[in-house]
Short mmCIF file of C-alpha atoms in Angstrom, two decimals:
data_model
loop_
_atom_site.label_atom_id
_atom_site.label_comp_id
_atom_site.label_asym_id
_atom_site.label_seq_id
_atom_site.Cartn_x
_atom_site.Cartn_y
_atom_site.Cartn_z
CA MET A 1 227.36 56.12 30.20
CA SER A 2 230.66 57.37 28.94
CA ARG A 3 231.85 55.25 26.10
CA ARG A 4 233.76 55.27 22.86
CA LEU A 5 231.00 54.64 20.44
CA ARG A 6 232.26 51.81 18.32
CA THR A 7 233.79 50.13 21.35
CA ILE A 8 231.21 52.06 23.35
CA PHE A 9 227.89 51.27 21.80
CA PHE A 10 228.16 47.59 22.18
CA ILE A 11 229.39 47.83 25.75
CA ALA A 12 226.54 50.22 26.40
CA ALA A 13 223.97 47.82 25.14
CA GLY A 14 225.43 45.22 27.47
CA ILE A 15 225.67 41.51 26.90
CA LEU A 16 222.46 41.44 24.91
CA ALA A 17 223.37 43.96 22.26
CA ALA A 18 226.77 42.35 21.87
CA ALA A 19 225.00 39.05 21.54
CA PHE A 20 222.72 39.62 18.58
CA ALA A 21 224.16 36.82 16.47
CA TRP A 22 224.71 33.11 16.74
CA ASN A 23 226.92 30.56 15.10
CA PRO A 24 225.36 27.12 15.36
CA ALA A 25 228.56 25.37 16.34
CA PRO A 26 227.86 22.05 18.02
CA ALA A 27 226.85 22.67 21.61
CA ARG A 28 227.91 20.45 24.49
CA GLN A 29 224.25 19.98 25.31
CA ASN A 30 221.18 19.96 23.12
CA TYR A 31 218.63 22.55 24.15
CA PRO A 32 214.98 22.33 23.04
CA ARG A 33 214.72 24.60 19.99
CA ALA A 34 211.28 25.87 20.92
CA GLU A 35 212.53 26.87 24.36
CA THR A 36 215.94 28.35 23.51
CA LEU A 37 217.04 31.78 22.36
CA TYR A 38 220.36 31.62 20.54
CA LEU A 39 222.63 34.65 20.55
CA SER A 40 226.32 35.34 20.19
CA GLY A 41 228.82 37.82 21.50
CA GLY A 42 232.24 38.21 23.02
CA GLU A 43 233.76 38.31 26.46
CA SER A 44 236.16 40.52 28.35
CA SER A 45 239.26 39.57 30.29
CA ASP A 46 238.57 42.43 32.69
CA PRO A 47 236.45 41.30 35.68
CA ARG A 48 235.31 44.88 36.19
CA ASP A 49 233.19 44.61 33.05
CA TYR A 50 231.02 41.97 34.78
CA ASP A 51 230.74 43.57 38.21
CA PRO A 52 227.62 45.78 38.45
CA ALA A 53 229.51 48.22 40.65
CA THR A 54 232.27 48.82 38.10
CA THR A 55 230.89 48.03 34.64
CA ARG A 56 231.04 50.86 32.12
CA GLY A 57 228.10 49.49 30.16
CA SER A 58 224.49 48.69 30.88
CA GLY A 59 225.23 45.48 32.74
CA ASP A 60 223.88 41.95 32.58
CA LYS A 61 220.17 42.53 33.08
CA MET A 62 219.44 38.84 32.74
CA VAL A 63 221.37 38.00 35.92
CA TYR A 64 221.08 41.16 38.03
CA SER A 65 218.33 43.61 38.88
CA GLY A 66 217.73 46.74 40.93
CA LEU A 67 214.90 48.60 42.58
CA PHE A 68 213.61 50.04 39.30
CA SER A 69 213.67 49.26 35.60
CA PHE A 70 212.29 50.45 32.27
CA ASN A 71 209.72 48.33 30.43
CA PRO A 72 209.57 48.00 26.61
CA GLN A 73 207.38 51.12 26.47
CA MET A 74 210.18 53.00 28.25
CA GLU A 75 208.05 53.52 31.35
CA LEU A 76 209.85 53.60 34.68
CA ILE A 77 208.50 50.69 36.71
CA PRO A 78 209.28 49.20 40.15
CA ASP A 79 211.43 46.09 39.95
CA LEU A 80 212.78 44.72 43.25
CA ALA A 81 210.85 47.52 44.90
CA GLU A 82 207.19 46.76 45.48
CA SER A 83 206.23 50.28 46.51
CA TRP A 84 207.72 53.54 47.73
CA LYS A 85 206.79 56.76 49.48
CA VAL A 86 208.41 60.19 49.16
CA LYS A 87 208.51 62.96 51.75
CA ASP A 88 209.64 66.50 50.88
CA GLY A 89 211.22 65.19 47.69
CA THR A 90 214.26 63.94 49.59
CA ALA A 91 213.18 61.10 51.89
CA PHE A 92 212.30 57.87 50.07
CA THR A 93 210.94 54.80 51.83
CA PHE A 94 211.18 51.67 49.68
CA THR A 95 209.40 48.41 50.40
CA LEU A 96 210.94 45.35 48.73
CA ARG A 97 208.84 42.62 47.18
CA ALA A 98 208.09 39.83 49.63
CA ASN A 99 208.88 37.18 47.00
CA ALA A 100 212.19 38.69 45.83
CA LYS A 101 214.94 36.08 46.09
CA PHE A 102 218.51 35.53 45.03
CA HIS A 103 219.10 32.66 42.64
CA ASP A 104 220.06 30.41 45.56
CA GLY A 105 216.65 30.98 47.13
CA ARG A 106 217.64 33.40 49.87
CA ALA A 107 215.27 36.34 50.34
CA VAL A 108 216.49 39.76 49.22
CA THR A 109 216.56 42.15 52.17
CA ALA A 110 217.06 45.85 52.74
CA GLN A 111 220.45 44.94 54.22
CA ASP A 112 221.43 43.53 50.81
CA VAL A 113 220.62 46.87 49.19
CA VAL A 114 222.77 48.68 51.75
CA TYR A 115 225.62 46.21 51.26
CA SER A 116 225.50 46.55 47.47
CA TRP A 117 225.44 50.34 47.50
CA GLU A 118 228.08 50.69 50.21
CA ARG A 119 230.28 48.24 48.36
CA ALA A 120 229.97 50.42 45.25
CA ALA A 121 230.80 53.52 47.33
CA ASP A 122 233.77 51.87 49.03
CA PRO A 123 236.92 53.45 47.56
CA ALA A 124 238.50 49.99 47.49
CA THR A 125 235.98 48.94 44.82
CA LYS A 126 237.19 51.76 42.56
CA SER A 127 233.81 52.31 40.98
CA GLY A 128 233.94 55.03 38.36
CA THR A 129 230.15 55.30 38.27
CA VAL A 130 229.01 55.37 41.88
CA LEU A 131 229.15 59.14 42.31
CA THR A 132 227.19 59.63 39.10
CA TYR A 133 224.38 57.19 39.86
CA LEU A 134 224.28 57.05 43.67
CA GLY A 135 225.97 60.33 44.55
CA ASP A 136 222.66 62.10 45.22
CA ILE A 137 222.30 59.96 48.36
CA VAL A 138 223.52 61.69 51.49
CA GLY A 139 226.84 60.20 52.62
CA VAL A 140 227.88 58.50 49.35
CA ASN A 141 230.46 61.16 48.55
CA GLU A 142 231.91 60.97 52.05
CA MET A 143 232.24 57.18 51.95
CA HIS A 144 233.75 57.26 48.47
CA ALA A 145 236.29 59.81 49.68
CA GLY A 146 237.29 57.52 52.56
CA LYS A 147 235.85 59.88 55.18
CA ALA A 148 233.14 57.46 56.37
CA ASP A 149 232.71 53.71 56.59
CA HIS A 150 229.01 53.72 55.74
CA ILE A 151 226.43 55.74 53.80
CA SER A 152 224.65 57.96 56.29
CA GLY A 153 221.64 58.48 54.01
CA LEU A 154 220.64 54.80 54.17
CA ARG A 155 218.60 53.41 57.05
CA VAL A 156 217.18 49.90 57.33
CA LEU A 157 213.75 49.97 58.97
CA ASP A 158 213.17 46.22 58.71
CA ASP A 159 214.12 43.37 56.38
CA ARG A 160 211.90 44.68 53.60
CA THR A 161 211.99 48.42 54.21
CA LEU A 162 214.77 50.88 53.42
CA GLU A 163 214.83 54.62 53.96
CA VAL A 164 216.97 56.62 51.55
CA THR A 165 217.71 60.34 51.95
CA ILE A 166 219.02 62.39 49.04
CA ASP A 167 220.64 65.82 49.21
CA ALA A 168 217.90 67.76 47.36
CA PRO A 169 214.67 67.07 45.47
CA LYS A 170 215.72 65.69 42.08
CA PRO A 171 213.14 64.50 39.55
CA TYR A 172 215.51 62.00 37.93
CA PHE A 173 216.62 60.18 41.09
CA LEU A 174 214.43 57.09 40.69
CA ALA A 175 215.48 56.73 37.04
CA LYS A 176 219.11 56.51 38.15
CA LEU A 177 218.20 53.40 40.14
CA THR A 178 217.85 51.49 36.84
CA TYR A 179 221.63 51.65 36.28
CA PRO A 180 223.86 48.62 37.10
CA THR A 181 225.79 50.46 39.83
CA THR A 182 222.59 50.23 41.89
CA PHE A 183 221.97 46.53 41.21
CA ILE A 184 221.88 44.13 44.13
CA VAL A 185 224.64 41.59 44.72
CA ASP A 186 224.99 38.86 47.34
CA LYS A 187 227.76 39.49 49.89
CA ALA A 188 228.62 35.80 50.31
CA ASN A 189 228.85 35.43 46.54
CA VAL A 190 231.10 38.48 46.10
CA GLU A 191 233.40 37.36 48.91
CA ALA A 192 233.64 33.77 47.61
CA GLY A 193 236.70 34.51 45.49
CA ALA A 194 238.15 36.63 42.71
CA ASP A 195 236.14 34.82 40.05
CA TRP A 196 232.79 35.23 41.82
CA TYR A 197 231.35 37.04 38.79
CA ARG A 198 231.65 33.84 36.74
CA HIS A 199 229.21 32.16 39.14
CA PRO A 200 226.91 35.03 40.08
CA ASN A 201 224.13 34.70 42.62
CA GLY A 202 221.94 37.41 41.18
CA THR A 203 218.29 38.35 41.48
CA GLY A 204 217.38 38.65 37.79
CA PRO A 205 215.14 36.62 35.47
CA TYR A 206 217.95 34.25 34.40
CA LYS A 207 220.71 32.30 36.11
CA LEU A 208 224.14 32.03 34.47
CA THR A 209 224.51 28.26 34.60
CA GLN A 210 227.47 27.72 32.27
CA TRP A 211 230.39 29.83 31.09
CA GLU A 212 233.11 28.27 28.99
CA SER A 213 235.53 30.95 27.90
CA MET A 214 235.78 31.48 24.15
CA GLN A 215 232.95 28.97 23.66
CA GLN A 216 229.58 29.76 25.19
CA MET A 217 227.55 31.17 28.05
CA VAL A 218 224.26 29.53 29.00
CA TYR A 219 221.50 31.26 30.93
CA THR A 220 218.66 29.26 32.45
CA ARG A 221 215.27 30.66 33.37
CA ASN A 222 214.83 31.66 37.01
CA GLU A 223 211.65 29.82 37.89
CA ASP A 224 211.29 31.83 41.11
CA PHE A 225 211.74 35.25 39.51
CA TYR A 226 209.65 37.66 41.55
CA LEU A 227 207.95 39.19 38.49
CA GLY A 228 207.13 35.80 37.00
CA ALA A 229 209.36 33.31 35.21
CA PRO A 230 210.29 34.36 31.64
CA ALA A 231 208.71 32.48 28.76
CA ILE A 232 212.01 31.35 27.21
CA ARG A 233 213.76 28.65 29.20
CA TYR A 234 217.33 28.94 27.88
CA VAL A 235 219.51 31.65 26.39
CA VAL A 236 222.65 30.26 24.74
CA VAL A 237 225.33 32.80 23.87
CA GLN A 238 228.03 31.43 21.60
CA LEU A 239 231.24 33.45 21.96
CA TYR A 240 233.22 34.90 19.04
CA THR A 241 231.39 33.23 16.20
CA GLY A 242 231.06 35.45 13.16
CA VAL A 243 229.29 38.27 11.38
CA PRO A 244 225.71 38.60 12.68
CA ILE A 245 223.89 39.28 9.44
CA ARG A 246 225.61 36.38 7.66
CA LEU A 247 224.54 34.01 10.39
CA TYR A 248 221.03 35.45 10.34
CA GLU A 249 220.75 34.92 6.60
CA SER A 250 221.74 31.28 7.05
CA ASP A 251 218.78 30.85 9.43
CA SER A 252 221.09 30.10 12.33
CA ILE A 253 220.36 33.26 14.28
CA ASP A 254 217.40 34.58 16.22
CA ILE A 255 218.30 38.26 16.47
CA ALA A 256 220.99 40.20 14.61
CA GLY A 257 222.25 43.73 14.93
CA VAL A 258 222.82 45.23 11.48
CA SER A 259 225.94 47.25 10.78
CA THR A 260 225.85 50.54 8.89
CA THR A 261 227.36 48.81 5.85
CA ASP A 262 224.32 46.52 5.60
CA ALA A 263 221.62 48.93 6.78
CA ALA A 264 220.77 50.25 3.33
CA ARG A 265 220.37 46.74 1.93
CA VAL A 266 217.95 45.48 4.59
CA SER A 267 216.07 48.80 4.60
CA ASP A 268 215.14 48.25 0.96
CA THR A 269 211.50 47.14 0.88
CA ALA A 270 212.37 44.78 -1.98
CA ASN A 271 214.79 42.88 0.23
CA VAL A 272 213.43 39.66 1.71
CA LEU A 273 214.81 40.65 5.13
CA HIS A 274 213.00 43.96 5.27
CA ALA A 275 209.87 42.47 6.85
CA GLU A 276 212.01 41.23 9.76
CA LEU A 277 213.73 44.58 10.36
CA SER A 278 213.19 46.61 13.52
CA THR A 279 214.51 50.18 13.42
CA GLY A 280 214.81 53.04 15.85
CA VAL A 281 216.73 56.14 16.85
CA ASP A 282 219.28 55.57 19.59
CA LEU A 283 219.42 58.03 22.46
CA CYS A 284 223.10 58.42 21.67
CA THR A 285 225.37 61.25 20.62
CA VAL A 286 228.80 60.53 19.14
CA TYR A 287 231.58 63.09 19.52
CA MET A 288 235.31 63.69 19.64
CA VAL A 289 236.61 64.79 23.03
CA PHE A 290 239.15 67.62 23.18
CA ASP A 291 241.49 67.78 26.17
CA ASN A 292 240.53 71.29 27.26
CA THR A 293 243.50 71.43 29.66
CA ARG A 294 246.33 70.87 27.16
CA PRO A 295 247.64 72.67 24.07
CA PRO A 296 246.24 73.34 21.58
CA PHE A 297 242.71 72.66 22.82
CA ASP A 298 243.02 74.79 25.93
CA ASP A 299 242.26 77.62 23.51
CA PRO A 300 238.52 77.68 22.64
CA LYS A 301 239.31 79.22 19.26
CA VAL A 302 241.22 76.05 18.31
CA ARG A 303 238.33 73.85 19.43
CA GLN A 304 235.90 75.99 17.46
CA ALA A 305 238.19 75.90 14.42
CA PHE A 306 238.35 72.09 14.43
CA SER A 307 234.56 72.00 14.73
CA GLU A 308 233.98 74.43 11.87
CA ALA A 309 236.42 72.52 9.65
CA PHE A 310 234.27 69.39 9.99
CA ASP A 311 231.75 68.54 7.26
CA ARG A 312 229.12 66.45 9.06
CA ARG A 313 227.08 65.57 6.02
CA SER A 314 230.07 64.19 4.12
CA PHE A 315 231.21 62.42 7.27
CA ILE A 316 227.84 60.71 7.75
CA ASP A 317 227.74 59.63 4.11
CA LEU A 318 231.28 58.27 4.20
CA VAL A 319 231.48 56.66 7.65
CA TYR A 320 227.85 55.67 8.27
CA SER A 321 226.81 55.13 4.65
CA GLY A 322 224.22 57.84 5.26
CA ASP A 323 222.49 55.86 8.02
CA ALA A 324 222.94 58.28 10.92
CA LEU A 325 221.90 61.82 11.71
CA PRO A 326 224.34 64.75 11.88
CA ALA A 327 224.80 65.83 15.50
CA VAL A 328 225.10 69.58 15.86
CA GLY A 329 224.34 69.63 19.59
CA LEU A 330 224.37 67.48 22.68
CA TYR A 331 220.87 66.01 22.90
CA PRO A 332 219.85 63.13 20.61
CA PRO A 333 216.44 62.87 18.89
CA GLY A 334 213.74 61.76 21.31
CA LEU A 335 215.38 63.20 24.42
CA PRO A 336 213.47 65.92 26.28
CA GLY A 337 215.11 69.24 25.48
CA ARG A 338 216.09 68.28 21.94
CA ARG A 339 215.48 71.17 19.51
CA GLU A 340 214.91 70.38 15.87
CA GLY A 341 216.51 72.96 13.60
CA LEU A 342 219.33 73.73 16.04
CA LEU A 343 222.20 75.14 13.97
CA GLY A 344 225.25 74.49 16.14
CA LEU A 345 228.67 75.50 14.88
CA PRO A 346 228.50 75.60 11.08
CA PHE A 347 230.74 73.90 8.55
CA ASP A 348 232.74 76.97 7.58
CA PRO A 349 236.29 76.29 6.33
CA ALA A 350 237.08 79.98 5.88
CA GLY A 351 235.80 80.80 9.35
CA ALA A 352 237.76 77.86 10.78
CA LYS A 353 241.00 79.16 9.24
CA ALA A 354 240.32 82.61 10.65
CA LEU A 355 239.69 81.18 14.14
CA LEU A 356 242.94 79.23 14.03
CA ALA A 357 244.80 82.33 12.90
CA GLU A 358 243.34 84.25 15.87
CA SER A 359 244.34 81.57 18.37
CA LYS A 360 247.45 81.65 20.52
CA TYR A 361 248.78 78.70 18.52
CA ALA A 362 248.71 80.39 15.13
CA GLY A 363 251.65 79.86 12.86
CA ALA A 364 254.62 77.54 13.07
CA ASP A 365 254.27 76.87 16.79
CA PHE A 366 251.10 74.80 16.44
CA PRO A 367 251.57 71.70 18.64
CA GLU A 368 251.47 68.16 17.32
CA VAL A 369 247.97 66.75 17.76
CA VAL A 370 247.76 63.14 18.92
CA VAL A 371 244.45 61.30 18.73
CA THR A 372 244.04 58.30 21.02
CA ASP A 373 241.90 55.47 19.70
CA ALA A 374 240.91 51.93 20.64
CA GLY A 375 242.58 49.63 18.14
CA PHE A 376 245.68 47.72 17.19
CA GLY A 377 248.92 48.55 15.45
CA SER A 378 248.86 51.33 12.89
CA PHE A 379 245.22 50.84 11.90
CA VAL A 380 243.30 54.09 11.50
CA SER A 381 239.53 53.79 11.75
CA PRO A 382 237.39 55.23 8.93
CA ASP A 383 235.95 57.98 11.14
CA LEU A 384 239.35 59.24 12.24
CA ALA A 385 240.70 58.96 8.71
CA ALA A 386 237.83 61.11 7.44
CA MET A 387 238.31 63.74 10.14
CA ALA A 388 242.07 63.85 9.66
CA ALA A 389 241.60 64.43 5.94
CA MET A 390 239.24 67.34 6.61
CA TRP A 391 241.57 68.99 9.13
CA LYS A 392 244.52 68.56 6.79
CA LYS A 393 242.55 70.06 3.89
CA TYR A 394 240.90 72.96 5.65
CA LEU A 395 243.33 73.79 8.48
CA SER A 396 246.64 72.36 7.20
CA VAL A 397 246.88 70.45 10.48
CA THR A 398 248.21 66.91 10.56
CA ILE A 399 247.13 64.57 13.34
CA ARG A 400 248.78 61.40 14.56
CA VAL A 401 246.76 58.40 15.72
CA GLU A 402 247.94 56.28 18.64
CA ASN A 403 246.01 53.06 19.28
CA LEU A 404 245.41 51.53 22.68
CA GLN A 405 244.37 47.94 23.33
CA PRO A 406 240.54 48.14 23.42
CA GLU A 407 240.16 46.43 26.79
CA LYS A 408 242.59 48.92 28.35
CA PHE A 409 241.25 51.96 26.52
CA PHE A 410 239.07 53.36 29.31
CA ASP A 411 241.62 52.72 32.05
CA GLU A 412 244.35 54.45 30.05
CA LEU A 413 242.12 57.44 29.36
CA SER A 414 241.21 57.71 33.04
CA ALA A 415 244.89 57.56 33.98
CA GLY A 416 245.67 60.46 31.63
CA ARG A 417 247.82 58.36 29.30
CA ARG A 418 246.32 59.76 26.11
CA GLY A 419 246.69 62.33 23.38
CA GLN A 420 244.85 65.63 23.19
CA MET A 421 241.80 64.15 21.47
CA TRP A 422 239.91 60.86 21.48
CA SER A 423 236.68 59.32 20.25
CA GLY A 424 233.79 59.33 22.67
CA GLY A 425 230.07 59.48 22.99
CA TRP A 426 227.17 59.00 25.33
CA CYS A 427 224.04 56.86 25.28
CA ALA A 428 221.24 57.76 27.66
CA ASP A 429 220.90 55.66 30.79
CA TYR A 430 217.61 57.41 31.52
CA PRO A 431 215.66 59.83 29.30
CA ASP A 432 216.56 63.14 30.90
CA PRO A 433 218.86 65.94 29.65
CA GLU A 434 220.59 65.90 33.05
CA ASN A 435 222.04 62.55 31.99
CA PHE A 436 223.90 64.36 29.20
CA ALA A 437 224.59 67.98 30.15
CA ASP A 438 225.29 67.63 33.87
CA ILE A 439 227.08 64.31 33.79
CA LEU A 440 229.30 65.16 30.83
CA PHE A 441 230.08 68.85 31.24
CA HIS A 442 229.72 69.98 34.87
CA THR A 443 233.12 70.87 36.27
CA GLY A 444 232.84 68.37 39.10
CA SER A 445 231.62 65.39 37.07
CA ALA A 446 233.65 62.22 36.89
CA PHE A 447 232.66 61.87 33.23
CA ASN A 448 233.85 65.33 32.19
CA GLU A 449 236.70 63.58 30.42
CA GLY A 450 238.13 66.61 28.63
CA GLY A 451 238.49 68.75 31.75
CA TYR A 452 236.10 71.43 30.48
CA SER A 453 235.02 74.02 33.05
CA ASN A 454 232.67 76.97 32.80
CA PRO A 455 231.22 78.51 36.02
CA GLU A 456 228.27 79.97 34.09
CA LEU A 457 227.33 76.49 32.86
CA ASP A 458 227.82 74.97 36.32
CA THR A 459 225.37 77.45 37.83
CA ILE A 460 222.72 76.65 35.23
CA LEU A 461 223.15 72.91 35.67
CA GLU A 462 223.00 73.12 39.46
CA THR A 463 219.80 75.16 39.23
CA ALA A 464 218.25 72.70 36.77
CA ARG A 465 218.87 69.75 39.11
CA THR A 466 216.19 70.88 41.53
CA GLU A 467 213.92 73.06 39.36
CA PRO A 468 210.39 71.72 40.02
CA ASP A 469 208.78 73.33 36.96
CA ALA A 470 209.32 70.99 34.01
CA VAL A 471 209.11 73.74 31.37
CA LYS A 472 211.64 75.94 33.18
CA ARG A 473 213.87 72.96 33.77
CA ILE A 474 214.01 72.04 30.07
CA ALA A 475 214.69 75.69 29.19
CA LEU A 476 217.69 75.62 31.55
CA TYR A 477 219.09 72.54 29.85
CA GLN A 478 218.66 74.20 26.47
CA GLN A 479 220.60 77.22 27.75
CA ALA A 480 223.26 74.79 28.91
CA GLU A 481 223.42 73.19 25.47
CA ASP A 482 223.90 76.61 23.83
CA ILE A 483 226.90 77.30 26.08
CA ILE A 484 228.39 73.87 25.37
CA ILE A 485 228.02 74.37 21.62
CA ARG A 486 229.64 77.81 21.85
CA ASP A 487 232.59 76.65 23.96
CA ALA A 488 233.10 73.47 21.86
CA PRO A 489 234.60 71.21 24.56
CA VAL A 490 233.81 68.34 22.17
CA LEU A 491 233.12 68.01 18.46
CA PHE A 492 229.64 66.58 17.92
CA THR A 493 229.53 64.18 14.98
CA ALA A 494 226.49 61.87 14.80
CA ASN A 495 223.28 60.59 16.33
CA THR A 496 223.10 56.92 15.53
CA LEU A 497 220.21 54.79 14.30
CA SER A 498 219.56 51.17 15.23
CA TYR A 499 218.78 48.34 12.82
CA THR A 500 217.95 44.90 14.20
CA LEU A 501 216.76 41.77 12.43
CA VAL A 502 214.36 39.60 14.45
CA LYS A 503 213.08 36.21 13.32
CA PRO A 504 209.28 35.95 12.96
CA TYR A 505 209.06 33.26 15.64
CA ILE A 506 210.50 35.64 18.27
CA GLN A 507 207.56 37.38 19.88
CA GLY A 508 207.59 40.52 22.04
CA TYR A 509 210.73 42.17 20.69
CA VAL A 510 210.71 45.96 20.84
CA SER A 511 213.55 48.23 19.75
CA THR A 512 214.22 50.49 22.72
CA PRO A 513 216.57 53.51 22.80
CA ILE A 514 217.86 52.46 26.23
CA ALA A 515 218.99 48.95 27.10
CA ILE A 516 216.32 47.16 29.13
CA PRO A 517 215.98 43.52 30.31
CA ILE A 518 214.26 42.71 27.00
CA VAL A 519 214.80 38.93 27.08
CA ARG A 520 212.33 38.45 29.92
CA TYR A 521 209.62 39.94 27.68
CA LEU A 522 210.31 37.59 24.75
CA SER A 523 208.71 34.29 23.78
CA ILE A 524 209.07 31.80 20.95
CA ASP A 525 206.13 30.85 18.73
CA ALA A 526 206.96 27.20 17.99
CA SER A 527 204.46 27.09 15.13
CA LYS A 528 206.62 29.58 13.19
CA LEU A 529 209.92 27.78 13.64
CA PRO A 530 211.49 26.63 10.34
#
């Protein structure tokens, strides 16, 4: 979902991706090495980051689960749902698994699904994602707007059967049910107190059995998990413990995400770590968001000028050490609708100057441009420094960077306390172009952060939502991308690559472009432990 891609990526990958390192500081309890996966990560002081209804990332898929999930082969599979039927493309009848239980042993019921989804839709919860991921269900918009006290499109038939009615046939609806907003929570747990999320009664493959702030989080295998208990008994996440690759090289780490600064080194076939490297292309597009409602970016010629004064190739080499792909359009590699060879707006300094000169802000009246970033003090990140240098060189425009505390970054952006430009990006939550074009650029979308609006685009996107012919549907999303490129509501910068080191004794690891509950698929080969 919407995210600033340095801050954003790691939130997007959830607790797991943030946890791909481990510092072997003395633990309060000794865990059997052959039965324990050691990771590391950080923690947030914002409870909303841990609540499935409000998280901006991909959630804690060890603790919570929903009706559907993706497996390591990126196939959509039933999770809490055992089966389902569809009538007229709009009426879904879901049957829950008979053995689905919360961690305390209570059976999961259709009433729990209704509670979880209505809680997310309740305006008091202040979920920024519920309209995006559950808004296709009849009545969600009304409840979120405070016009109803329940979701009219939900009907409990019995304890294991739920009927869900959506507003139109939409081929991506089931895929949306893999997102954390749709995950099931226990009412008694949620209402137990403000810190309920520190003692969650989830339905997932692991129970959070210990959480000592700034020290460690311990997950213990859910022996009664409805899809079968995971192979690994414990997952120990040490908090704030060091640089992943350094810890990996000291043989104290099981899995390590590799930064762009180290990617070239471990990609070298002569490097001893190369055999343990897993690589992939993320379904992510990084961009700079222009505030389309404020000067100077309310003028499309200014937005186009900033885009044409941006040298992607030099940017990738400088900021990503060459280990990313230039993004000229919206869709990342591997996403349906992606067109190889798409030109986008070219790097054209002379053309950029001409566009700026043709804009209504030409000359001495050009407004000050403030870029909002997640950071501290006067620090300017390498990506913004590179962009600022290009715009100064090719457009004679100087930008000013204002940093916001990272944990408050999203809230401040949502409240409108920001400059005219900020770093952003999107990682797919499900592999469909609707997840990019419609969610990010439709006039009515909650994630249209820059306030961009084009009725022509809206019409195309609304048609694509219900187009039954897959070929025609993809063609519509490609038309949408052409309009977005032309209007330049954002400046596309990069499609990122993933590099992960995995120890030989960890079995079953697969690099996936979308965060999945990967830990439940892993095992440890004790014979390969050092």
